PDB file of C-alpha atoms in Angstrom:
ATOM      1  CA  MET A  23      90.808  97.941 101.214  1.00 92.00           C
ATOM      2  CA  GLY A  24      90.522 101.111 103.266  1.00 92.00           C
ATOM      3  CA  ALA A  25      89.585  98.965 106.296  1.00 94.00           C
ATOM      4  CA  GLY A  26      92.814  97.023 106.014  1.00 94.00           C
ATOM      5  CA  SER A  27      91.361  93.736 104.925  1.00 95.00           C
ATOM      6  CA  ALA A  28      93.229  91.068 103.155  1.00 95.00           C
ATOM      7  CA  ILE A  29      91.815  90.369  99.722  1.00 97.00           C
ATOM      8  CA  LEU A  30      91.338  87.088  98.000  1.00 97.00           C
ATOM      9  CA  ALA A  31      89.692  87.887  94.640  1.00 98.00           C
ATOM     10  CA  HIS A  32      88.779  86.322  91.260  1.00 98.00           C
ATOM     11  CA  ASP A  33      91.565  86.711  88.788  1.00 98.00           C
ATOM     12  CA  ASN A  34      90.255  89.255  86.355  1.00 98.00           C
ATOM     13  CA  ALA A  35      91.464  92.552  84.945  1.00 98.00           C
ATOM     14  CA  PHE A  36      89.112  94.792  87.102  1.00 97.00           C
ATOM     15  CA  ASN A  37      90.116  93.146  90.372  1.00 97.00           C
ATOM     16  CA  LYS A  38      93.744  93.295  89.596  1.00 97.00           C
ATOM     17  CA  TRP A  39      93.383  96.958  88.609  1.00 96.00           C
ATOM     18  CA  VAL A  40      91.725  97.756  91.986  1.00 96.00           C
ATOM     19  CA  ALA A  41      93.668  95.541  94.350  1.00 96.00           C
ATOM     20  CA  GLY A  42      97.059  95.386  92.568  1.00 95.00           C
ATOM     21  CA  ASP A  43      99.677  93.381  94.236  1.00 93.00           C
ATOM     22  CA  GLY A  44      98.019  93.622  97.637  1.00 93.00           C
ATOM     23  CA  ALA A  45      95.678  90.759  96.889  1.00 97.00           C
ATOM     24  CA  ARG A  46      95.893  87.001  96.129  1.00 97.00           C
ATOM     25  CA  TYR A  47      93.910  85.796  93.137  1.00 98.00           C
ATOM     26  CA  PHE A  48      92.255  82.619  92.122  1.00 98.00           C
ATOM     27  CA  SER A  49      90.766  81.416  88.822  1.00 98.00           C
ATOM     28  CA  SER A  50      88.967  78.245  89.889  1.00 98.00           C
ATOM     29  CA  GLU A  51      87.309  76.705  92.949  1.00 97.00           C
ATOM     30  CA  GLU A  52      90.459  74.460  93.512  1.00 98.00           C
ATOM     31  CA  ASP A  53      92.617  77.532  93.086  1.00 98.00           C
ATOM     32  CA  CYS A  54      90.611  79.432  95.624  1.00 98.00           C
ATOM     33  CA  GLY A  55      90.901  76.589  98.161  1.00 98.00           C
ATOM     34  CA  ALA A  56      94.635  76.363  97.604  1.00 97.00           C
ATOM     35  CA  GLN A  57      95.071  80.135  98.180  1.00 97.00           C
ATOM     36  CA  LEU A  58      92.995  79.951 101.377  1.00 96.00           C
ATOM     37  CA  ASP A  59      95.105  77.077 102.579  1.00 96.00           C
ATOM     38  CA  LEU A  60      98.146  79.054 102.015  1.00 95.00           C
ATOM     39  CA  LEU A  61      96.877  82.178 103.619  1.00 95.00           C
ATOM     40  CA  LEU A  62      95.617  80.321 106.700  1.00 94.00           C
ATOM     41  CA  GLN A  63      99.060  78.772 107.404  1.00 95.00           C
ATOM     42  CA  SER A  64     100.574  82.011 108.722  1.00 93.00           C
ATOM     43  CA  ASP A  65      99.555  85.519 109.687  1.00 95.00           C
ATOM     44  CA  ALA A  66     102.600  87.084 107.981  1.00 95.00           C
ATOM     45  CA  PRO A  67     101.123  87.134 104.390  1.00 94.00           C
ATOM     46  CA  LEU A  68      97.785  88.426 105.708  1.00 96.00           C
ATOM     47  CA  GLU A  69      99.495  91.255 107.435  1.00 96.00           C
ATOM     48  CA  GLU A  70     101.520  92.148 104.344  1.00 96.00           C
ATOM     49  CA  MET A  71      98.285  92.134 102.262  1.00 97.00           C
ATOM     50  CA  ARG A  72      96.625  94.353 104.770  1.00 96.00           C
ATOM     51  CA  MET A  73      99.381  96.866 104.784  1.00 97.00           C
ATOM     52  CA  ARG A  74      99.528  96.921 100.949  1.00 96.00           C
ATOM     53  CA  ASN A  75      95.716  97.358 100.685  1.00 96.00           C
ATOM     54  CA  VAL A  76      95.540 100.253 103.006  1.00 97.00           C
ATOM     55  CA  GLN A  77      98.440 101.890 101.238  1.00 96.00           C
ATOM     56  CA  ARG A  78      96.842 101.367  97.732  1.00 96.00           C
ATOM     57  CA  PHE A  79      93.498 102.669  99.067  1.00 96.00           C
ATOM     58  CA  ARG A  80      95.154 105.890 100.397  1.00 96.00           C
ATOM     59  CA  GLN A  81      97.011 106.448  97.135  1.00 95.00           C
ATOM     60  CA  ASN A  82      94.263 105.723  94.729  1.00 95.00           C
ATOM     61  CA  PHE A  83      90.792 105.505  96.183  1.00 94.00           C
ATOM     62  CA  THR A  84      90.025 108.184  98.759  1.00 95.00           C
ATOM     63  CA  TRP A  85      86.911 110.142  98.063  1.00 93.00           C
ATOM     64  CA  GLU A  86      88.995 113.278  97.461  1.00 92.00           C
ATOM     65  CA  LYS A  87      91.113 111.646  94.881  1.00 93.00           C
ATOM     66  CA  VAL A  88      88.241 109.860  93.136  1.00 93.00           C
ATOM     67  CA  LEU A  89      86.009 112.905  93.115  1.00 93.00           C
ATOM     68  CA  MET A  90      88.861 115.084  91.779  1.00 92.00           C
ATOM     69  CA  GLU A  91      89.336 112.716  88.922  1.00 93.00           C
ATOM     70  CA  TYR A  92      85.534 112.731  88.091  1.00 92.00           C
ATOM     71  CA  GLU A  93      85.713 116.516  88.176  1.00 87.00           C
ATOM     72  CA  GLN A  94      88.606 116.666  85.829  1.00 88.00           C
ATOM     73  CA  LEU A  95      86.907 114.260  83.453  1.00 90.00           C
ATOM     74  CA  LEU A  96      83.622 116.141  83.448  1.00 87.00           C
ATOM     75  CA  LEU A  97      85.422 119.528  83.036  1.00 83.00           C
ATOM     76  CA  SER A  98      87.381 118.134  80.044  1.00 85.00           C
ATOM     77  CA  TRP A  99      84.098 117.728  78.259  1.00 84.00           C
ATOM     78  CA  LEU A 100      82.780 121.197  78.927  1.00 79.00           C
ATOM     79  CA  PRO A 101      83.256 124.028  76.463  1.00 78.00           C
ATOM     80  CA  GLU A 102      85.927 126.494  77.553  1.00 75.00           C
ATOM     81  CA  SER A 103      83.281 129.122  78.526  1.00 68.00           C
ATOM     82  CA  GLY A 104      81.600 126.772  81.075  1.00 66.00           C
ATOM     83  CA  ARG A 105      84.756 125.638  82.779  1.00 65.00           C
ATOM     84  CA  HIS A 106      85.429 128.855  84.654  1.00 66.00           C
ATOM     85  CA  THR A 107      81.933 128.955  86.064  1.00 70.00           C
ATOM     86  CA  VAL A 108      81.997 125.338  87.284  1.00 68.00           C
ATOM     87  CA  ALA A 109      85.431 125.671  88.702  1.00 70.00           C
ATOM     88  CA  ASN A 110      84.170 128.673  90.751  1.00 75.00           C
ATOM     89  CA  GLU A 111      81.140 126.892  91.963  1.00 77.00           C
ATOM     90  CA  VAL A 112      83.360 123.914  93.181  1.00 77.00           C
ATOM     91  CA  GLU A 113      85.680 126.219  94.975  1.00 80.00           C
ATOM     92  CA  ASN A 114      82.800 128.029  96.687  1.00 80.00           C
ATOM     93  CA  TYR A 115      81.293 124.689  97.662  1.00 82.00           C
ATOM     94  CA  LEU A 116      84.553 123.468  99.143  1.00 83.00           C
ATOM     95  CA  ALA A 117      85.135 126.686 100.983  1.00 84.00           C
ATOM     96  CA  VAL A 118      81.688 126.525 102.600  1.00 85.00           C
ATOM     97  CA  ARG A 119      82.099 122.871 103.428  1.00 81.00           C
ATOM     98  CA  LYS A 120      85.311 123.434 105.289  1.00 81.00           C
ATOM     99  CA  GLN A 121      83.649 126.039 107.679  1.00 77.00           C
TER     100      GLN A 121
END
């Protein structure tokens, strides 16, 4: 997605959650072939898919965003006394990394 590729994916909940409306989906071999035939008829749908995939990647799947969400999840499970220490360590790590 981040590379701007068009996506043709199996029709399942995980793929739809990841790719959203920037992909085309298939549920059988015949359906996959039909989707490929449609996509290969014109560059316009492929360009639209590429644009949507890059946009979705930037909104939802950059390392910064993903790691921030993991951090928030992990911090939510820490007792209150440990949260301050971990937050300080993360801030120190990020400050050193920027230098």
